[in-house]
Amino acid sequence: MKKILVTGGAGYIGSHTVVQLLNSGKDIVILDNLSNSSLGVIKRIEDLTGKAVEFIEGDIRDRALVRATFEQHTFDSVIHFAGLKAVGESEAFPLRYFDNNVSGSIVLFEEMMRANVNQLIFSSSATVYGNPGSVCYTEETPLSPINVYGRTKLMVEDILRDLQKANPALRIALLRYFNPVGAHESGRIGENPFGKPNNLMPFMTQVAIGAQEKLMVYGNDYPTPDGTGLRDYIHVEDLAAGHLAALKALEQNASITVNLGTGKPYSVFDMIKAFEGASGVKIPYEVVTRRAGDLSEYYADPTLAKKVLGWEAQLGIDRMCADSWRWQKNNPKGYS
Ligand code: NAD
Ligand code: WQD
């Protein structure tokens, strides 16, 4: 059987997707430089699936390594998660982001083409939409990212659209994720940010175990019902399932661009309440000024994903919070 190359497969979304791929009988190889993940996740994936994982520690920008990887294995698809994702860091170190996310993707695509591998799933993001005015994003919403990270995602999308025009044999799915949260139900794998978390859910779980003193709520003066920002949080297990659905859908449809979200926005206060309910732990918080670059509200119109992938999110915020909490409680120091 041909294999799937999973770049960034040791990361948060990649590891959950790899578990589902292995459980559905796919053969995979992970290529990851561990710049934002730990080797410990590989053993956990093996424990959860009962399967040995082929793991290559390396960088997608290392052309010799990427070429050797394509020569040593027969792949029919690539799922490309590898990338840097911290918005603030991308603004401070733009070249690091363009190099890693854009140049790295170009090396990967060149070697993929050289090896005649024609099928790709790319991790894009709702950030490609920027601040379009409307708050419910369809795939037709204009693309105009407002930060460096988002521009790297749009650049790679553009590269792939042009590449497919020049090479009609390619089959490409661009999946635009909204706000991934949650963890595997076992509590064995989950989100493991290095240093202080940037995102709401991992910050909240770290407050709950006492690793952070309190949650800073970035603004309660937005034009939303409770004044805090509204987002479309999606369980990472639903997101992972979206990749398996995309692999299947690519058999019928060579060019797919879809939002992966639930379509249901929740506020920061909604998330605190749901988390306290799921964990039984009170979350101390302080309302502070808005975080630069944050939008008031946005969420996915998930209609197209349902139509094209036959996929829709199944898990609600209580389950997202319960699973995030189980992971954090059982692994207060992540994988170490
Ligand atoms: P993550 O940081 O947990 O996983 C990314 C993985 O890629 C890490 O294991 C990292 O070590 C690896 N990596 C980074 N640069 C690499 C390189 N040059 N060569 C090889 N490996 C490299 O992040 P995640 O949350 O799992 O995100 C996966 C993908 O989804 C990323 O491309 C991210 O931009 C995208 N995305 C994430 C979110 C989110 O909020 N988590 C939302 C939208 C899109
Ligand atoms: C959610 C809400 C904050 C932290 C980011 C990226 C985006 C995508 C997903 C990759 C907002 C509020 C947060 C905190 C808070 N990633 N908040 N206190 O900013 O919607 O999206 O991750 O593609 O590109 O920008 O996610 O979890 O940081 O914030 O009040 O300590 O929680 O203001 O309203 P965001 P987030």
CSV table of C-alpha atoms and ligand atoms in Angstrom, one decimal:
chain,number,residue,atom,x,y,z
A,1,MET,CA,0.0,0.0,0.0
A,2,LYS,CA,1.2,3.5,-0.8
A,3,LYS,CA,2.0,5.8,2.2
A,4,ILE,CA,1.0,9.3,3.2
A,5,LEU,CA,3.8,11.7,4.1
A,6,VAL,CA,2.6,13.8,7.1
A,7,THR,CA,4.8,16.9,7.6
A,8,GLY,CA,4.4,18.4,11.1
A,9,GLY,CA,2.8,15.1,12.2
A,10,ALA,CA,4.3,15.4,15.7
A,11,GLY,CA,2.4,18.7,16.3
A,12,TYR,CA,-1.0,19.3,17.9
A,13,ILE,CA,-3.3,18.8,14.9
A,14,GLY,CA,-0.9,16.5,13.1
A,15,SER,CA,-0.7,14.0,15.9
A,16,HIS,CA,-4.5,13.7,16.3
A,17,THR,CA,-4.8,13.3,12.5
A,18,VAL,CA,-2.1,10.6,12.5
A,19,VAL,CA,-3.9,8.6,15.1
A,20,GLN,CA,-7.1,8.6,13.0
A,21,LEU,CA,-5.1,7.8,9.8
A,22,LEU,CA,-3.4,4.8,11.5
A,23,ASN,CA,-6.7,3.6,13.0
A,24,SER,CA,-8.3,3.7,9.5
A,25,GLY,CA,-5.5,1.5,8.2
A,26,LYS,CA,-3.4,4.1,6.4
A,27,ASP,CA,0.4,3.8,6.3
A,28,ILE,CA,2.1,7.0,7.2
A,29,VAL,CA,5.5,8.6,7.6
A,30,ILE,CA,6.0,11.7,9.8
A,31,LEU,CA,8.5,14.3,8.9
A,32,ASP,CA,8.9,16.9,11.7
A,33,ASN,CA,11.8,19.0,13.0
A,34,LEU,CA,10.4,19.1,16.5
A,35,SER,CA,10.7,22.9,16.6
A,36,ASN,CA,7.3,23.0,18.3
A,37,SER,CA,6.7,19.4,19.4
A,38,SER,CA,8.3,16.6,21.4
A,39,LEU,CA,9.5,13.1,20.5
A,40,GLY,CA,7.3,11.8,23.3
A,41,VAL,CA,4.3,12.2,21.1
A,42,ILE,CA,5.4,9.4,18.8
A,43,LYS,CA,5.4,6.8,21.6
A,44,ARG,CA,2.0,8.0,22.7
A,45,ILE,CA,0.7,7.6,19.1
A,46,GLU,CA,2.1,4.1,19.0
A,47,ASP,CA,0.5,3.2,22.3
A,48,LEU,CA,-2.9,4.6,21.2
A,49,THR,CA,-2.9,2.9,17.9
A,50,GLY,CA,-0.9,-0.3,18.6
A,51,LYS,CA,1.1,0.5,15.4
A,52,ALA,CA,4.7,1.4,14.8
A,53,VAL,CA,5.2,5.0,13.5
A,54,GLU,CA,7.8,5.8,10.9
A,55,PHE,CA,9.3,9.1,12.2
A,56,ILE,CA,11.9,11.2,10.4
A,57,GLU,CA,13.3,14.1,12.5
A,58,GLY,CA,14.1,16.8,10.0
A,59,ASP,CA,13.2,20.1,8.3
A,60,ILE,CA,11.0,20.5,5.2
A,61,ARG,CA,13.6,23.1,4.1
A,62,ASP,CA,16.3,20.4,4.0
A,63,ARG,CA,16.1,19.5,0.3
A,64,ALA,CA,18.4,16.5,0.5
A,65,LEU,CA,16.5,15.0,3.3
A,66,VAL,CA,13.1,15.7,1.7
A,67,ARG,CA,14.3,14.2,-1.6
A,68,ALA,CA,15.7,11.1,0.2
A,69,THR,CA,12.4,10.7,2.0
A,70,PHE,CA,10.5,10.7,-1.3
A,71,GLU,CA,13.0,8.3,-2.8
A,72,GLN,CA,12.9,5.9,0.1
A,73,HIS,CA,9.2,5.6,0.3
A,74,THR,CA,6.3,5.3,-2.1
A,75,PHE,CA,3.8,8.0,-1.3
A,76,ASP,CA,0.5,8.7,-2.9
A,77,SER,CA,-0.3,11.8,-0.8
A,78,VAL,CA,1.2,14.5,1.4
A,79,ILE,CA,-0.6,16.1,4.4
A,80,HIS,CA,1.3,19.3,5.1
A,81,PHE,CA,0.9,20.5,8.6
A,82,ALA,CA,4.5,21.7,9.2
A,83,GLY,CA,4.6,25.4,9.9
A,84,LEU,CA,5.1,28.1,12.5
A,85,LYS,CA,1.8,29.5,13.8
A,86,ALA,CA,2.3,32.3,16.4
A,87,VAL,CA,0.8,35.5,15.1
A,88,GLY,CA,2.8,37.9,17.4
A,89,GLU,CA,6.1,36.1,16.7
A,90,SER,CA,5.4,36.3,12.9
A,91,GLU,CA,5.1,40.1,13.2
A,92,ALA,CA,8.3,40.3,15.1
A,93,PHE,CA,10.3,37.9,12.9
A,94,PRO,CA,8.7,38.0,9.5
A,95,LEU,CA,11.6,36.5,7.6
A,96,ARG,CA,11.5,33.4,9.9
A,97,TYR,CA,7.9,32.9,9.0
A,98,PHE,CA,8.3,33.5,5.2
A,99,ASP,CA,11.3,31.2,5.2
A,100,ASN,CA,9.8,28.4,7.3
A,101,ASN,CA,6.2,28.5,6.0
A,102,VAL,CA,6.7,29.6,2.4
A,103,SER,CA,10.2,28.6,1.4
A,104,GLY,CA,9.8,25.3,3.3
A,105,SER,CA,6.6,24.6,1.4
A,106,ILE,CA,8.2,25.4,-1.9
A,107,VAL,CA,11.0,22.8,-1.2
A,108,LEU,CA,8.4,20.3,-0.2
A,109,PHE,CA,6.2,20.9,-3.3
A,110,GLU,CA,9.2,20.8,-5.7
A,111,GLU,CA,10.4,17.4,-4.3
A,112,MET,CA,6.8,16.1,-4.3
A,113,MET,CA,6.5,17.0,-8.0
A,114,ARG,CA,9.9,15.4,-8.7
A,115,ALA,CA,8.7,12.2,-7.1
A,116,ASN,CA,5.4,12.3,-9.0
A,117,VAL,CA,3.3,12.5,-5.9
A,118,ASN,CA,0.1,14.2,-7.0
A,119,GLN,CA,-2.2,14.6,-3.9
A,120,LEU,CA,-1.8,17.2,-1.2
A,121,ILE,CA,-3.8,18.5,1.8
A,122,PHE,CA,-2.6,21.8,3.1
A,123,SER,CA,-3.3,23.3,6.6
A,124,SER,CA,-4.6,26.8,5.8
A,125,SER,CA,-6.3,29.0,8.3
A,126,ALA,CA,-9.3,31.4,8.8
A,127,THR,CA,-6.6,34.1,9.2
A,128,VAL,CA,-6.4,34.2,5.3
A,129,TYR,CA,-9.7,36.2,5.4
A,130,GLY,CA,-8.4,39.0,7.5
A,131,ASN,CA,-11.0,41.5,8.5
A,132,PRO,CA,-13.5,41.4,5.7
A,133,GLY,CA,-16.4,43.2,7.3
A,134,SER,CA,-18.8,40.3,7.4
A,135,VAL,CA,-18.3,38.0,10.4
A,136,CYS,CA,-19.6,34.8,9.0
A,137,TYR,CA,-16.9,33.6,6.5
A,138,THR,CA,-17.7,31.6,3.5
A,139,GLU,CA,-15.0,30.4,1.1
A,140,GLU,CA,-16.0,33.3,-1.2
A,141,THR,CA,-15.2,35.9,1.5
A,142,PRO,CA,-12.3,38.1,0.2
A,143,LEU,CA,-8.8,37.0,1.2
A,144,SER,CA,-6.9,39.8,2.9
A,145,PRO,CA,-4.8,38.6,5.9
A,146,ILE,CA,-3.9,41.3,8.5
A,147,ASN,CA,-0.7,39.7,9.8
A,148,VAL,CA,2.5,38.0,8.6
A,149,TYR,CA,1.4,34.6,9.7
A,150,GLY,CA,-1.8,34.9,7.7
A,151,ARG,CA,0.1,36.2,4.6
A,152,THR,CA,2.3,33.1,4.7
A,153,LYS,CA,-0.8,30.9,4.6
A,154,LEU,CA,-2.3,32.9,1.7
A,155,MET,CA,1.0,32.8,-0.2
A,156,VAL,CA,1.1,29.0,0.0
A,157,GLU,CA,-2.6,28.8,-1.1
A,158,ASP,CA,-1.7,31.1,-4.1
A,159,ILE,CA,1.3,29.0,-4.9
A,160,LEU,CA,-0.8,25.8,-4.9
A,161,ARG,CA,-3.6,27.4,-7.0
A,162,ASP,CA,-0.9,28.4,-9.6
A,163,LEU,CA,0.8,25.0,-9.4
A,164,GLN,CA,-2.5,23.2,-10.0
A,165,LYS,CA,-3.2,25.3,-13.1
A,166,ALA,CA,0.2,24.4,-14.5
A,167,ASN,CA,-0.2,20.7,-13.5
A,168,PRO,CA,-3.8,19.6,-13.8
A,169,ALA,CA,-2.9,16.1,-12.6
A,170,LEU,CA,-2.5,17.5,-9.1
A,171,ARG,CA,-5.3,17.0,-6.5
A,172,ILE,CA,-5.2,19.6,-3.8
A,173,ALA,CA,-7.3,20.3,-0.7
A,174,LEU,CA,-6.9,23.6,1.1
A,175,LEU,CA,-8.5,23.3,4.6
A,176,ARG,CA,-9.0,26.6,6.4
A,177,TYR,CA,-9.2,25.8,10.1
A,178,PHE,CA,-10.9,28.1,12.6
A,179,ASN,CA,-10.0,27.8,16.3
A,180,PRO,CA,-8.8,24.2,17.2
A,181,VAL,CA,-9.1,23.1,20.8
A,182,GLY,CA,-9.7,19.9,22.7
A,183,ALA,CA,-7.6,16.7,22.8
A,184,HIS,CA,-7.8,13.0,22.2
A,185,GLU,CA,-10.4,11.5,24.5
A,186,SER,CA,-7.7,9.3,26.2
A,187,GLY,CA,-5.9,12.3,27.6
A,188,ARG,CA,-2.7,10.8,26.1
A,189,ILE,CA,-2.1,13.4,23.3
A,190,GLY,CA,-3.1,17.1,23.3
A,191,GLU,CA,-1.8,20.6,22.7
A,192,ASN,CA,1.6,21.2,24.2
A,193,PRO,CA,2.7,24.8,23.7
A,194,PHE,CA,6.3,25.6,24.6
A,195,GLY,CA,6.5,28.6,27.0
A,196,LYS,CA,3.6,30.8,27.8
A,197,PRO,CA,0.5,29.9,25.7
A,198,ASN,CA,-0.8,32.4,23.2
A,199,ASN,CA,-4.2,30.9,22.8
A,200,LEU,CA,-7.2,31.0,25.1
A,201,MET,CA,-7.7,27.2,25.7
A,202,PRO,CA,-4.2,26.2,26.6
A,203,PHE,CA,-3.8,29.4,28.8
A,204,MET,CA,-7.0,28.5,30.6
A,205,THR,CA,-6.0,24.9,31.2
A,206,GLN,CA,-2.6,26.1,32.6
A,207,VAL,CA,-4.5,28.5,34.9
A,208,ALA,CA,-6.5,25.5,36.1
A,209,ILE,CA,-3.5,23.4,37.0
A,210,GLY,CA,-1.8,26.4,38.7
A,211,ALA,CA,0.9,26.9,36.1
A,212,GLN,CA,-0.4,30.4,35.3
A,213,GLU,CA,-1.9,32.7,38.0
A,214,LYS,CA,-4.9,34.0,36.2
A,215,LEU,CA,-6.4,34.4,32.7
A,216,MET,CA,-6.2,37.8,31.1
A,217,VAL,CA,-9.4,38.4,29.2
A,218,TYR,CA,-8.4,40.7,26.3
A,219,GLY,CA,-11.2,43.2,26.3
A,220,ASN,CA,-14.9,43.2,27.3
A,221,ASP,CA,-15.8,46.3,25.3
A,222,TYR,CA,-16.3,44.5,21.9
A,223,PRO,CA,-19.7,45.0,20.2
A,224,THR,CA,-20.7,41.4,21.1
A,225,PRO,CA,-23.4,40.3,23.6
A,226,ASP,CA,-21.1,40.0,26.6
A,227,GLY,CA,-18.4,42.4,25.3
A,228,THR,CA,-15.7,39.6,24.8
A,229,GLY,CA,-14.5,38.3,21.4
A,230,LEU,CA,-16.4,35.6,19.6
A,231,ARG,CA,-14.7,32.7,17.9
A,232,ASP,CA,-15.6,29.4,16.2
A,233,TYR,CA,-13.8,26.8,18.4
A,234,ILE,CA,-13.6,23.4,16.8
A,235,HIS,CA,-12.6,20.1,18.5
A,236,VAL,CA,-9.2,18.8,17.2
A,237,GLU,CA,-10.8,15.3,16.7
A,238,ASP,CA,-13.4,16.8,14.4
A,239,LEU,CA,-10.6,18.7,12.6
A,240,ALA,CA,-8.6,15.5,12.2
A,241,ALA,CA,-11.7,13.7,10.8
A,242,GLY,CA,-12.0,16.6,8.2
A,243,HIS,CA,-8.6,15.5,6.8
A,244,LEU,CA,-9.7,11.9,6.4
A,245,ALA,CA,-12.9,13.2,4.7
A,246,ALA,CA,-10.8,15.4,2.4
A,247,LEU,CA,-8.6,12.4,1.4
A,248,LYS,CA,-11.7,10.6,0.4
A,249,ALA,CA,-13.3,13.6,-1.3
A,250,LEU,CA,-10.1,14.2,-3.4
A,251,GLU,CA,-11.0,10.9,-5.2
A,252,GLN,CA,-14.0,12.7,-6.8
A,253,ASN,CA,-12.9,16.4,-6.7
A,254,ALA,CA,-9.4,17.5,-7.6
A,255,SER,CA,-9.6,20.9,-6.2
A,256,ILE,CA,-11.1,21.5,-2.8
A,257,THR,CA,-11.1,24.7,-0.6
A,258,VAL,CA,-13.2,24.5,2.5
A,259,ASN,CA,-13.6,26.0,5.9
A,260,LEU,CA,-13.3,23.6,8.9
A,261,GLY,CA,-15.4,25.1,11.7
A,262,THR,CA,-18.6,24.5,13.5
A,263,GLY,CA,-20.4,27.6,12.5
A,264,LYS,CA,-21.2,28.4,16.1
A,265,PRO,CA,-19.4,31.3,17.8
A,266,TYR,CA,-18.7,31.4,21.5
A,267,SER,CA,-17.4,34.3,23.6
A,268,VAL,CA,-14.4,34.2,26.0
A,269,PHE,CA,-16.9,34.2,28.9
A,270,ASP,CA,-18.8,31.3,27.4
A,271,MET,CA,-15.6,29.4,27.2
A,272,ILE,CA,-14.6,30.2,30.8
A,273,LYS,CA,-18.1,29.0,32.0
A,274,ALA,CA,-18.0,25.8,29.9
A,275,PHE,CA,-14.5,25.1,31.1
A,276,GLU,CA,-15.4,25.6,34.8
A,277,GLY,CA,-18.4,23.3,34.3
A,278,ALA,CA,-16.3,20.6,32.6
A,279,SER,CA,-13.4,20.7,35.1
A,280,GLY,CA,-15.0,21.8,38.3
A,281,VAL,CA,-12.1,24.3,38.6
A,282,LYS,CA,-12.8,28.0,39.1
A,283,ILE,CA,-10.8,30.1,36.6
A,284,PRO,CA,-9.6,33.4,38.1
A,285,TYR,CA,-9.5,36.1,35.4
A,286,GLU,CA,-8.9,39.8,35.0
A,287,VAL,CA,-10.3,41.9,32.1
A,288,VAL,CA,-7.4,43.8,30.5
A,289,THR,CA,-7.2,45.9,27.3
A,290,ARG,CA,-7.8,44.4,23.9
A,291,ARG,CA,-4.9,42.5,22.3
A,292,ALA,CA,-3.5,44.2,19.3
A,293,GLY,CA,-4.7,42.6,16.0
A,294,ASP,CA,-7.7,40.8,17.6
A,295,LEU,CA,-11.0,40.9,15.8
A,296,SER,CA,-14.3,41.2,17.6
A,297,GLU,CA,-16.0,38.3,16.0
A,298,TYR,CA,-15.8,35.7,13.3
A,299,TYR,CA,-16.9,32.2,12.5
A,300,ALA,CA,-17.2,29.7,9.7
A,301,ASP,CA,-20.0,29.0,7.3
A,302,PRO,CA,-19.4,25.3,7.3
A,303,THR,CA,-22.0,24.5,4.5
A,304,LEU,CA,-19.4,23.8,1.7
A,305,ALA,CA,-17.4,21.4,3.8
A,306,LYS,CA,-20.6,19.4,4.5
A,307,LYS,CA,-21.4,19.4,0.8
A,308,VAL,CA,-18.0,18.6,-0.6
A,309,LEU,CA,-16.5,16.5,2.2
A,310,GLY,CA,-19.7,15.0,3.6
A,311,TRP,CA,-18.2,16.2,6.9
A,312,GLU,CA,-19.5,18.3,9.8
A,313,ALA,CA,-18.2,18.9,13.3
A,314,GLN,CA,-19.9,16.7,15.9
A,315,LEU,CA,-18.4,17.8,19.3
A,316,GLY,CA,-19.6,20.7,21.3
A,317,ILE,CA,-17.8,23.1,23.7
A,318,ASP,CA,-18.5,21.0,26.8
A,319,ARG,CA,-16.6,18.1,25.2
A,320,MET,CA,-13.9,20.4,23.9
A,321,CYS,CA,-13.3,21.7,27.5
A,322,ALA,CA,-13.6,18.2,29.1
A,323,ASP,CA,-11.0,16.8,26.7
A,324,SER,CA,-8.6,19.7,27.0
A,325,TRP,CA,-8.8,19.5,30.7
A,326,ARG,CA,-8.2,15.7,30.9
A,327,TRP,CA,-5.1,16.1,28.7
A,328,GLN,CA,-3.7,19.0,30.9
A,329,LYS,CA,-4.6,17.4,34.2
A,330,ASN,CA,-3.0,14.1,33.2
A,331,ASN,CA,0.1,15.8,31.7
A,332,PRO,CA,0.8,18.9,33.7
A,333,LYS,CA,4.3,19.1,32.0
A,334,GLY,CA,3.1,18.1,28.6
A,335,TYR,CA,5.2,15.2,27.1
A,336,SER,CA,8.2,15.7,29.3
B,1,NAD,P1,2.1,22.7,15.9
B,1,NAD,O1,3.1,23.7,16.1
B,1,NAD,O2,1.6,21.9,17.1
B,1,NAD,O3,2.5,21.7,14.8
B,1,NAD,C1,3.3,22.1,13.7
B,1,NAD,C2,4.4,21.0,13.6
B,1,NAD,O4,5.3,21.4,12.5
B,1,NAD,C3,5.3,21.0,14.8
B,1,NAD,O5,5.4,19.7,15.3
B,1,NAD,C4,6.6,21.6,14.4
B,1,NAD,O6,7.7,21.0,15.1
B,1,NAD,C5,6.6,21.3,12.9
B,1,NAD,N1,7.4,22.1,12.0
B,1,NAD,C6,7.4,23.5,12.0
B,1,NAD,N2,8.2,23.9,11.0
B,1,NAD,C7,8.8,22.8,10.5
B,1,NAD,C8,9.7,22.7,9.4
B,1,NAD,N3,10.3,23.7,8.8
B,1,NAD,N4,10.1,21.4,9.1
B,1,NAD,C9,9.5,20.3,9.7
B,1,NAD,N5,8.6,20.4,10.7
B,1,NAD,C10,8.3,21.7,11.1
B,1,NAD,O7,0.8,23.5,15.2
B,1,NAD,P2,-0.6,22.9,14.9
B,1,NAD,O8,-1.6,23.7,15.8
B,1,NAD,O9,-0.7,21.4,15.0
B,1,NAD,O10,-0.8,23.4,13.4
B,1,NAD,C11,-0.6,22.6,12.3
B,1,NAD,C12,-0.8,23.4,11.1
B,1,NAD,O11,-2.1,24.0,11.1
B,1,NAD,C13,0.2,24.6,10.9
B,1,NAD,O12,0.5,24.8,9.6
B,1,NAD,C14,-0.7,25.8,11.4
B,1,NAD,O13,-0.3,27.0,10.8
B,1,NAD,C15,-2.0,25.4,10.9
B,1,NAD,N6,-3.2,26.0,11.7
B,1,NAD,C16,-3.2,25.9,13.0
B,1,NAD,C17,-4.2,26.5,13.7
B,1,NAD,C18,-4.2,26.5,15.2
B,1,NAD,O14,-4.8,27.4,15.8
B,1,NAD,N7,-3.6,25.5,15.9
B,1,NAD,C19,-5.2,27.2,13.0
B,1,NAD,C20,-5.2,27.3,11.6
B,1,NAD,C21,-4.1,26.6,11.0
B,2,WQD,C1,-9.4,33.5,21.1
B,2,WQD,C2,-10.2,34.6,21.9
B,2,WQD,C3,-8.8,36.5,22.4
B,2,WQD,C4,-6.0,34.4,25.0
B,2,WQD,C5,-5.4,32.5,16.8
B,2,WQD,C6,-4.7,32.9,15.5
B,2,WQD,C7,-5.4,32.3,14.3
B,2,WQD,C8,-5.5,30.7,14.5
B,2,WQD,C9,-6.1,30.4,15.8
B,2,WQD,C10,-3.7,29.6,13.3
B,2,WQD,C11,-9.9,36.0,21.4
B,2,WQD,C12,-9.2,35.8,23.7
B,2,WQD,C13,-7.1,34.7,24.1
B,2,WQD,C14,-6.0,34.9,26.3
B,2,WQD,C15,-8.1,36.0,25.8
B,2,WQD,N1,-4.2,30.1,14.4
B,2,WQD,N2,-8.1,35.5,24.6
B,2,WQD,N3,-7.1,35.7,26.7
B,2,WQD,O1,-6.6,34.9,18.2
B,2,WQD,O2,-8.8,33.8,17.6
B,2,WQD,O3,-6.7,32.9,16.7
B,2,WQD,O4,-5.4,31.0,16.8
B,2,WQD,O5,-4.0,29.7,12.2
B,2,WQD,O6,-4.6,32.6,13.2
B,2,WQD,O7,-4.8,34.3,15.4
B,2,WQD,O8,-7.2,32.6,19.1
B,2,WQD,O9,-7.2,31.5,21.3
B,2,WQD,O10,-5.6,33.4,20.9
B,2,WQD,O11,-8.0,33.8,21.1
B,2,WQD,O12,-9.0,36.8,26.2
B,2,WQD,O13,-5.1,34.7,27.1
B,2,WQD,O14,-9.7,34.6,23.3
B,2,WQD,O15,-8.9,37.9,22.5
B,2,WQD,O16,-11.1,36.7,21.5
B,2,WQD,P1,-7.4,33.7,17.9
B,2,WQD,P2,-6.9,32.8,20.6
